[in-house]
mmCIF file of C-alpha atoms in Angstrom:
data_model
loop_
_atom_site.group_PDB
_atom_site.id
_atom_site.type_symbol
_atom_site.label_atom_id
_atom_site.label_comp_id
_atom_site.label_asym_id
_atom_site.label_seq_id
_atom_site.Cartn_x
_atom_site.Cartn_y
_atom_site.Cartn_z
ATOM 1 C CA MET A 1 -4.335 -2.130 17.076
ATOM 2 C CA THR A 2 -3.750 1.240 18.544
ATOM 3 C CA ASP A 3 -1.363 3.608 16.932
ATOM 4 C CA THR A 4 0.901 4.239 19.899
ATOM 5 C CA ALA A 5 3.691 5.666 17.784
ATOM 6 C CA SER A 6 1.465 8.443 16.445
ATOM 7 C CA ALA A 7 -0.760 9.057 19.474
ATOM 8 C CA THR A 8 0.440 12.642 19.801
ATOM 9 C CA PRO A 9 -2.089 15.106 18.398
ATOM 10 C CA ASP A 10 0.555 17.507 17.095
ATOM 11 C CA ARG A 11 2.289 15.888 14.144
ATOM 12 C CA ASP A 12 5.355 17.484 12.641
ATOM 13 C CA ALA A 13 5.358 18.748 9.058
ATOM 14 C CA LEU A 14 6.653 15.429 7.739
ATOM 15 C CA GLY A 15 3.905 13.536 9.558
ATOM 16 C CA ARG A 16 1.224 15.823 8.124
ATOM 17 C CA ALA A 17 2.658 15.419 4.621
ATOM 18 C CA LEU A 18 2.669 11.641 4.990
ATOM 19 C CA ASP A 19 -0.906 11.747 6.292
ATOM 20 C CA LEU A 20 -1.871 13.616 3.126
ATOM 21 C CA LEU A 21 -0.012 11.051 1.023
ATOM 22 C CA ALA A 22 -1.859 8.235 2.817
ATOM 23 C CA ARG A 23 -5.214 9.918 2.130
ATOM 24 C CA LEU A 24 -4.223 10.192 -1.531
ATOM 25 C CA ALA A 25 -3.332 6.481 -1.541
ATOM 26 C CA ILE A 26 -6.763 5.648 -0.090
ATOM 27 C CA ALA A 27 -8.427 7.830 -2.733
ATOM 28 C CA LEU A 28 -6.503 6.040 -5.506
ATOM 29 C CA ALA A 29 -7.386 2.634 -4.067
ATOM 30 C CA ALA A 30 -11.057 3.609 -3.809
ATOM 31 C CA ALA A 31 -11.056 4.982 -7.372
ATOM 32 C CA ALA A 32 -9.464 1.726 -8.563
ATOM 33 C CA LEU A 33 -12.194 -0.296 -6.833
ATOM 34 C CA LEU A 34 -14.870 1.884 -8.380
ATOM 35 C CA GLY A 35 -13.205 1.474 -11.769
ATOM 36 C CA LEU A 36 -13.131 -2.267 -11.187
ATOM 37 C CA VAL A 37 -16.896 -2.299 -10.701
ATOM 38 C CA VAL A 38 -17.441 -0.225 -13.850
ATOM 39 C CA VAL A 39 -15.119 -2.344 -16.013
ATOM 40 C CA GLN A 40 -16.594 -5.618 -14.795
ATOM 41 C CA GLY A 41 -20.102 -4.222 -15.213
ATOM 42 C CA TRP A 42 -19.274 -3.358 -18.805
ATOM 43 C CA GLN A 43 -17.788 -6.832 -19.317
ATOM 44 C CA VAL A 44 -20.999 -8.509 -18.159
ATOM 45 C CA PHE A 45 -23.201 -6.139 -20.187
ATOM 46 C CA ALA A 46 -21.139 -6.523 -23.355
ATOM 47 C CA ARG A 47 -20.812 -10.271 -23.058
ATOM 48 C CA TYR A 48 -24.374 -11.231 -22.195
ATOM 49 C CA LEU A 49 -26.450 -8.464 -23.745
ATOM 50 C CA LEU A 50 -24.376 -7.364 -26.734
ATOM 51 C CA ASN A 51 -22.772 -10.773 -27.322
ATOM 52 C CA ALA A 52 -19.463 -8.980 -27.928
ATOM 53 C CA SER A 53 -17.028 -9.552 -25.087
ATOM 54 C CA PRO A 54 -14.308 -6.875 -25.064
ATOM 55 C CA SER A 55 -10.738 -8.155 -24.780
ATOM 56 C CA TRP A 56 -9.420 -5.187 -22.778
ATOM 57 C CA THR A 57 -11.511 -5.730 -19.637
ATOM 58 C CA GLU A 58 -9.430 -8.529 -18.108
ATOM 59 C CA PRO A 59 -6.036 -6.734 -18.253
ATOM 60 C CA VAL A 60 -7.595 -3.477 -17.044
ATOM 61 C CA THR A 61 -9.302 -5.331 -14.194
ATOM 62 C CA LEU A 62 -5.968 -6.822 -13.112
ATOM 63 C CA LEU A 63 -4.337 -3.378 -13.221
ATOM 64 C CA LEU A 64 -7.122 -1.862 -11.127
ATOM 65 C CA LEU A 65 -6.935 -4.726 -8.642
ATOM 66 C CA ALA A 66 -3.159 -4.310 -8.280
ATOM 67 C CA THR A 67 -3.686 -0.564 -7.776
ATOM 68 C CA ALA A 68 -6.265 -1.100 -5.039
ATOM 69 C CA MET A 69 -4.047 -3.650 -3.288
ATOM 70 C CA GLY A 70 -0.800 -1.696 -3.536
ATOM 71 C CA PHE A 71 -2.131 1.648 -2.361
ATOM 72 C CA GLY A 72 -4.581 0.168 0.146
ATOM 73 C CA ALA A 73 -1.799 -1.842 1.793
ATOM 74 C CA ALA A 74 0.388 1.263 2.010
ATOM 75 C CA ALA A 75 -2.374 3.234 3.712
ATOM 76 C CA GLY A 76 -2.833 0.316 6.105
ATOM 77 C CA VAL A 77 0.802 0.593 7.119
ATOM 78 C CA ARG A 78 0.412 4.333 7.716
ATOM 79 C CA ASP A 79 -2.658 3.781 9.905
ATOM 80 C CA ASN A 80 -1.111 0.795 11.712
ATOM 81 C CA ARG A 81 -3.761 -1.585 10.392
ATOM 82 C CA HIS A 82 -1.481 -4.296 9.084
ATOM 83 C CA PHE A 83 0.347 -7.359 10.281
ATOM 84 C CA GLY A 84 2.022 -6.648 13.577
ATOM 85 C CA PHE A 85 3.011 -8.046 16.920
ATOM 86 C CA PHE A 86 0.049 -6.440 18.682
ATOM 87 C CA LEU A 87 -0.802 -9.198 21.167
ATOM 88 C CA LEU A 88 2.832 -9.709 22.107
ATOM 89 C CA ALA A 89 3.333 -5.957 22.430
ATOM 90 C CA GLU A 90 0.364 -5.594 24.772
ATOM 91 C CA ALA A 91 1.600 -8.444 26.967
ATOM 92 C CA ALA A 92 5.231 -7.298 27.018
ATOM 93 C CA GLY A 93 4.869 -4.094 29.013
ATOM 94 C CA PRO A 94 6.179 -0.632 28.076
ATOM 95 C CA ARG A 95 9.736 -1.625 27.132
ATOM 96 C CA GLY A 96 8.633 -4.716 25.249
ATOM 97 C CA ARG A 97 5.905 -2.733 23.520
ATOM 98 C CA ARG A 98 8.454 -0.278 22.174
ATOM 99 C CA LEU A 99 10.670 -3.147 21.027
ATOM 100 C CA PHE A 100 7.771 -4.734 19.149
ATOM 101 C CA GLU A 101 6.839 -1.356 17.621
ATOM 102 C CA LEU A 102 10.383 -1.065 16.318
ATOM 103 C CA LEU A 103 10.456 -4.671 15.134
ATOM 104 C CA GLY A 104 7.119 -4.366 13.334
ATOM 105 C CA ALA A 105 8.178 -1.140 11.624
ATOM 106 C CA ALA A 106 11.505 -2.679 10.598
ATOM 107 C CA VAL A 107 9.765 -5.721 9.112
ATOM 108 C CA MET A 108 7.359 -3.451 7.201
ATOM 109 C CA LEU A 109 10.282 -1.349 5.951
ATOM 110 C CA LEU A 110 12.108 -4.418 4.636
ATOM 111 C CA LEU A 111 8.971 -5.855 3.033
ATOM 112 C CA GLY A 112 8.108 -2.520 1.413
ATOM 113 C CA MET A 113 11.626 -2.143 0.044
ATOM 114 C CA ALA A 114 11.588 -5.689 -1.337
ATOM 115 C CA MET A 115 8.154 -5.192 -2.874
ATOM 116 C CA ALA A 116 9.164 -1.881 -4.463
ATOM 117 C CA GLY A 117 12.483 -3.170 -5.746
ATOM 118 C CA TRP A 118 11.328 -6.442 -7.229
ATOM 119 C CA SER A 119 8.147 -4.968 -8.664
ATOM 120 C CA ALA A 120 10.156 -2.185 -10.318
ATOM 121 C CA ARG A 121 12.519 -4.764 -11.782
ATOM 122 C CA LEU A 122 9.630 -6.826 -13.150
ATOM 123 C CA LEU A 123 8.007 -3.644 -14.477
ATOM 124 C CA LEU A 124 11.129 -2.728 -16.429
ATOM 125 C CA ASP A 125 11.704 -6.290 -17.666
ATOM 126 C CA GLY A 126 8.340 -6.477 -19.431
ATOM 127 C CA TRP A 127 7.898 -2.844 -20.445
ATOM 128 C CA ASP A 128 8.711 -3.419 -24.146
ATOM 129 C CA VAL A 129 6.270 -6.309 -24.550
ATOM 130 C CA ARG A 130 2.713 -5.346 -25.491
ATOM 131 C CA LEU A 131 -0.164 -6.818 -23.529
ATOM 132 C CA ALA A 132 -2.647 -8.998 -25.392
ATOM 133 C CA GLY A 133 -6.054 -7.355 -25.455
ATOM 134 C CA ALA A 134 -5.056 -3.841 -24.409
ATOM 135 C CA PRO A 135 -2.550 -1.256 -25.676
ATOM 136 C CA LEU A 136 -0.480 -1.428 -22.490
ATOM 137 C CA PRO A 137 2.924 -2.826 -21.540
ATOM 138 C CA GLN A 138 2.737 -6.427 -20.358
ATOM 139 C CA SER A 139 4.290 -5.524 -17.003
ATOM 140 C CA ILE A 140 2.040 -2.543 -16.212
ATOM 141 C CA ASN A 141 0.483 -4.403 -13.273
ATOM 142 C CA PHE A 142 3.780 -4.091 -11.419
ATOM 143 C CA LEU A 143 3.667 -0.270 -11.466
ATOM 144 C CA PRO A 144 1.114 0.132 -8.645
ATOM 145 C CA LEU A 145 2.842 -2.634 -6.690
ATOM 146 C CA ALA A 146 6.204 -0.865 -6.988
ATOM 147 C CA LEU A 147 4.666 2.463 -5.964
ATOM 148 C CA GLY A 148 2.714 0.825 -3.148
ATOM 149 C CA GLY A 149 5.861 -0.911 -1.922
ATOM 150 C CA ALA A 150 7.733 2.391 -1.936
ATOM 151 C CA LEU A 151 4.928 3.981 0.086
ATOM 152 C CA ILE A 152 4.938 1.056 2.520
ATOM 153 C CA ALA A 153 8.677 1.548 3.013
ATOM 154 C CA LEU A 154 8.260 5.310 3.437
ATOM 155 C CA PHE A 155 5.433 4.963 5.961
ATOM 156 C CA ALA A 156 7.315 2.244 7.860
ATOM 157 C CA LEU A 157 10.428 4.411 7.940
ATOM 158 C CA ASP A 158 8.386 7.222 9.489
ATOM 159 C CA ARG A 159 6.887 4.767 11.975
ATOM 160 C CA LEU A 160 10.424 3.674 12.884
ATOM 161 C CA ARG A 161 11.477 7.298 13.263
ATOM 162 C CA ARG A 162 8.582 8.055 15.599
ATOM 163 C CA ALA A 163 8.938 4.859 17.633
ATOM 164 C CA TRP A 164 12.697 5.308 17.988
ATOM 165 C CA ARG A 165 12.692 8.752 19.583
ATOM 166 C CA PRO A 166 12.416 8.922 23.340
ATOM 167 C CA ARG A 167 8.873 9.073 24.689
ATOM 168 C CA ALA A 168 9.529 12.407 26.429
ATOM 169 C CA ALA A 169 10.397 13.945 23.048
ATOM 170 C CA ALA A 170 7.218 12.504 21.579
ATOM 171 C CA GLY A 171 5.109 14.273 24.203
ATOM 172 C CA GLU A 172 4.288 11.205 26.274
ATOM 173 C CA GLY A 173 6.460 12.319 29.214
#
């Protein structure tokens, strides 16, 4: 899974900004995983040692899990560590490889747009309903999925942009 579309060492300003955004997404995903450990640790401690299981831990755990998945998946798209046509691309030669790069980026763009759009719709549909066990909207778990989907689409669009330009313009002569 080599990143042939971004193999040039000199990224443009947009590429550097998206790299920063991807690092931020990884940081958010890592913080969510750390929070997940803390919340579940508290759940176990409160349930078995204090005999008072808090009701807020399950909804918060689901929110943290959705955050880790949404932002982690987006960073995976940026780093080209996601579903792709890698074996076919390697076997297809230079022209076929470029075609599969474009196809993979287009599929990621469509999936990211669908994920962002439908998650945003579900987020808005349940925003007025309160979640049982925590003072949060019932649909709050769709927020990180909508944001992650938007980032997936953005990163895939940049991958399409970089794969589309002629190789000579990308510095690969």
